[in-house]
Tab-separated table of C-alpha atoms in Angstrom:
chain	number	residue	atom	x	y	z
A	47	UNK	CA	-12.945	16.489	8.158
A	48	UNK	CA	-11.351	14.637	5.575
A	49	UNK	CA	-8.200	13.814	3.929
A	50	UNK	CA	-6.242	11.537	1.384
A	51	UNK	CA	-2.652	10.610	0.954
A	52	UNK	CA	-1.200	11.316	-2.384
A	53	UNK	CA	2.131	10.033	-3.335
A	54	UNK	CA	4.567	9.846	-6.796
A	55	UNK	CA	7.544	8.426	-7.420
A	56	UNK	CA	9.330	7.882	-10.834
A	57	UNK	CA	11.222	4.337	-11.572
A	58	UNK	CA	13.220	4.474	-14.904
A	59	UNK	CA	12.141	1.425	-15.514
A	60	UNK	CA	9.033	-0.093	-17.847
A	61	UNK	CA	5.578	-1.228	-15.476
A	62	UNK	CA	6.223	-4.532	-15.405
A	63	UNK	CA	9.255	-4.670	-13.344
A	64	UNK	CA	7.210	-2.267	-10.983
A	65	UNK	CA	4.235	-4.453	-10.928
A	66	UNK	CA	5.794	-7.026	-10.269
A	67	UNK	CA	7.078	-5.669	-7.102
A	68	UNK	CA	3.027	-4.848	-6.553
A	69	UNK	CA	2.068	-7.841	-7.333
A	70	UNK	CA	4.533	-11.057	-6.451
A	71	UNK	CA	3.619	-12.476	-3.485
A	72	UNK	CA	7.300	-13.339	-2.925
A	73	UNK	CA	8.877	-9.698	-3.902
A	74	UNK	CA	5.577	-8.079	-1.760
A	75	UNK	CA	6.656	-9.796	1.175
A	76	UNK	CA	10.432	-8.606	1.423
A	77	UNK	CA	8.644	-4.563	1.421
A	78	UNK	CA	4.996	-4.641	2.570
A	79	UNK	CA	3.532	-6.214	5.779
A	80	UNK	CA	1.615	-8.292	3.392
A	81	UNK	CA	2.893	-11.738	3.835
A	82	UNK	CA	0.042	-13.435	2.583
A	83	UNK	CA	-1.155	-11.986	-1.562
A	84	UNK	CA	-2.836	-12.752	-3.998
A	85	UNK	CA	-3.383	-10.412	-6.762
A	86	UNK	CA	-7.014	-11.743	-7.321
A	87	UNK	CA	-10.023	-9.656	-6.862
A	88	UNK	CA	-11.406	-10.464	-3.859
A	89	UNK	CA	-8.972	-11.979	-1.998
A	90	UNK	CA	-8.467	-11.035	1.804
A	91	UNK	CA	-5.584	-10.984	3.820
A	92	UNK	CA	-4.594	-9.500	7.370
A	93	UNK	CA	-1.357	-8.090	8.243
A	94	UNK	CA	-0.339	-7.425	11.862
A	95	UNK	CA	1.919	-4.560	13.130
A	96	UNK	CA	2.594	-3.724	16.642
A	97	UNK	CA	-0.789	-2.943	18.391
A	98	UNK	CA	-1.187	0.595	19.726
A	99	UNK	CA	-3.707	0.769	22.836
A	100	UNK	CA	-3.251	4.825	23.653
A	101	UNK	CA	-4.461	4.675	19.792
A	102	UNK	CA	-6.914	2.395	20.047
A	103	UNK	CA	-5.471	0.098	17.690
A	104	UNK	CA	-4.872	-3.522	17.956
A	105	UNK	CA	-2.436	-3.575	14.972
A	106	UNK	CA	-4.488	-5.841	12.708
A	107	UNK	CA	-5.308	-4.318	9.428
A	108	UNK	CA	-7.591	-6.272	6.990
A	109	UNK	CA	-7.161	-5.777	3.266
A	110	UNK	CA	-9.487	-7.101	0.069
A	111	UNK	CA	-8.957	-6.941	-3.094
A	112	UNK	CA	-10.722	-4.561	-4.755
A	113	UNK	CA	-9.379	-3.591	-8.193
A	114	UNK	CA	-6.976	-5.374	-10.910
A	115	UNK	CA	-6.208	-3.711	-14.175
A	116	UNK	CA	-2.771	-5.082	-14.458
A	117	UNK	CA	0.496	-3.530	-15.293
A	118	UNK	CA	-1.796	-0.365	-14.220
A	119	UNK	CA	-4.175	-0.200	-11.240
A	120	UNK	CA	-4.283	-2.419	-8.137
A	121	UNK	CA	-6.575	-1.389	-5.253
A	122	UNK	CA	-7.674	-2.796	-2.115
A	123	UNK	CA	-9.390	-2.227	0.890
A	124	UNK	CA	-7.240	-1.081	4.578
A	125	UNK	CA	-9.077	-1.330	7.336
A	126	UNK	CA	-8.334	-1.401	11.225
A	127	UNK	CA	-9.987	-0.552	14.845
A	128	UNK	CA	-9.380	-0.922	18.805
A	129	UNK	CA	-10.040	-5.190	18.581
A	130	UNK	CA	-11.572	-7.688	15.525
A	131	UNK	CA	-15.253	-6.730	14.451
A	132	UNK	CA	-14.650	-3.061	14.765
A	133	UNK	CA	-13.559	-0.847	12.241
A	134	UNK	CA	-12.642	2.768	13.385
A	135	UNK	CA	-10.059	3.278	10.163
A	136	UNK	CA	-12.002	2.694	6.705
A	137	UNK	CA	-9.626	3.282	3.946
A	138	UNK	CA	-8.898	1.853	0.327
A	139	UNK	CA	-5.185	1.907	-1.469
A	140	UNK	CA	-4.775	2.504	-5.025
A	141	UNK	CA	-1.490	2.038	-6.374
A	142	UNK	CA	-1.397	3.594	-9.968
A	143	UNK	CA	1.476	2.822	-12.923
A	144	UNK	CA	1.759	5.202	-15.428
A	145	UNK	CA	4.638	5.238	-18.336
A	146	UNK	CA	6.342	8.446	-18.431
A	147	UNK	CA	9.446	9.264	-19.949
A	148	UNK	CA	10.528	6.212	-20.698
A	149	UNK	CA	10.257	4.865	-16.947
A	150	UNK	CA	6.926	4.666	-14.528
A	151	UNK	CA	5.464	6.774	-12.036
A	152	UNK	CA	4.086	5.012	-9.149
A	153	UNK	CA	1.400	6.669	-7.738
A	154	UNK	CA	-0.021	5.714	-4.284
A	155	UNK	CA	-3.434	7.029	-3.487
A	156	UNK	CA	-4.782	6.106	0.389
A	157	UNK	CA	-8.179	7.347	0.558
A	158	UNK	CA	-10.928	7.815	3.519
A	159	UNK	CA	-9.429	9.029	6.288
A	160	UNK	CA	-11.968	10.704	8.011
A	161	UNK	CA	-12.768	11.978	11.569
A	162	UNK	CA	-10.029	13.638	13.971
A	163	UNK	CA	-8.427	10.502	14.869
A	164	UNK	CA	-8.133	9.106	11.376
A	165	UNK	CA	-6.628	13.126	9.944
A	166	UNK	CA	-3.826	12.310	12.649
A	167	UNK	CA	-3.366	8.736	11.617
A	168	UNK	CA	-3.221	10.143	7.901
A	169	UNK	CA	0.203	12.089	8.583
A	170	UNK	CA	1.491	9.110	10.797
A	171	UNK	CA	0.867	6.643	7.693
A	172	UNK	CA	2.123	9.414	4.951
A	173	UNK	CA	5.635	9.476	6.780
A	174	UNK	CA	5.134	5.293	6.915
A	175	UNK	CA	4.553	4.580	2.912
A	176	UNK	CA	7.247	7.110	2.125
A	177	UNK	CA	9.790	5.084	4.204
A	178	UNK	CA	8.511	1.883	3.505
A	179	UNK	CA	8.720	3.397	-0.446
A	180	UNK	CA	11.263	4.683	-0.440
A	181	UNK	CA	13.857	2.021	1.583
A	182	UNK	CA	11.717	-1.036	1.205
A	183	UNK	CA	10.586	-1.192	-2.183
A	184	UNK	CA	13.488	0.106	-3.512
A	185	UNK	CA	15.277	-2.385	-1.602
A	186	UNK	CA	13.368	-5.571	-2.654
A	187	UNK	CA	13.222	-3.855	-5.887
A	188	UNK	CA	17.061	-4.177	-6.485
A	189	UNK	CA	16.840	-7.607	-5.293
A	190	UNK	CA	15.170	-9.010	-7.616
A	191	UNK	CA	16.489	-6.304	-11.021
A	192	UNK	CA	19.789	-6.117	-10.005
């Protein structure tokens, strides 16, 4: 049992302004739970949210950098379990920029959710990146562009 998140939206606006919002540690931080960036391969960070104990999930969620082609791909690792050491949720984010029509699709692939547990957690983080897409980003987008 597997499944992958899959996400688009369009921006009419060139890449750079939407990597930027990717990528600035500053801008990242008004959208993302990622207070602490760095858009350097390798790099690890840890985010906290509010821990879930009927899910088994403390709420931490370690990220590394895996990827960097810029103005185009930035990946990294999302990872989580029931207390620190154990990782029950093994997943990697890709965040995609493609010109199109004179503005950018985002794309935001979140891959490896396997198992029962992690197909339900899929749908529950789906509905989350929309939101945090779609209010957030926009949000801190217009912040900083407007």
């Amino acid at each position: 049992m597997k499944r992958d998140i899959k996400l688009k939206w369009f921006y009419p606006h060139p890449p750079e302004m939407i990597w930027e919002c990717l990528t600035n540690p500053e801008i990242l931080a008004k959208w993302s739970p990622m207070k602490d960036f760095k858009p350097e391969i390798g790099f690890e960070c840890q985010t906290q949210q509010k821990p879930r104990p009927a899910q088994n999930w403390d709420g931490i969620m370690y990220h590394k950098i895996l990827e960097i082609e810029p103005l185009k791909r930035l990946s990294y690792s999302f990872k989580g379990g029931p207390k620190p050491g154990v990782v029950t949720l093994d997943t990697v984010v890709t965040w995609i920029l493609v010109p199109r029509d004179g503005g950018t699709e985002l794309q935001l692939e979140h891959t490896g959710f396997t198992g029962a547990k992690n197909l339900l957690t899929s749908f529950i983080m789906e509905m989350g990146w929309k939101k945090i897409v779609n209010k957030g980003f926009k949000k801190a987008f217009e912040a900083r562009f407007a």
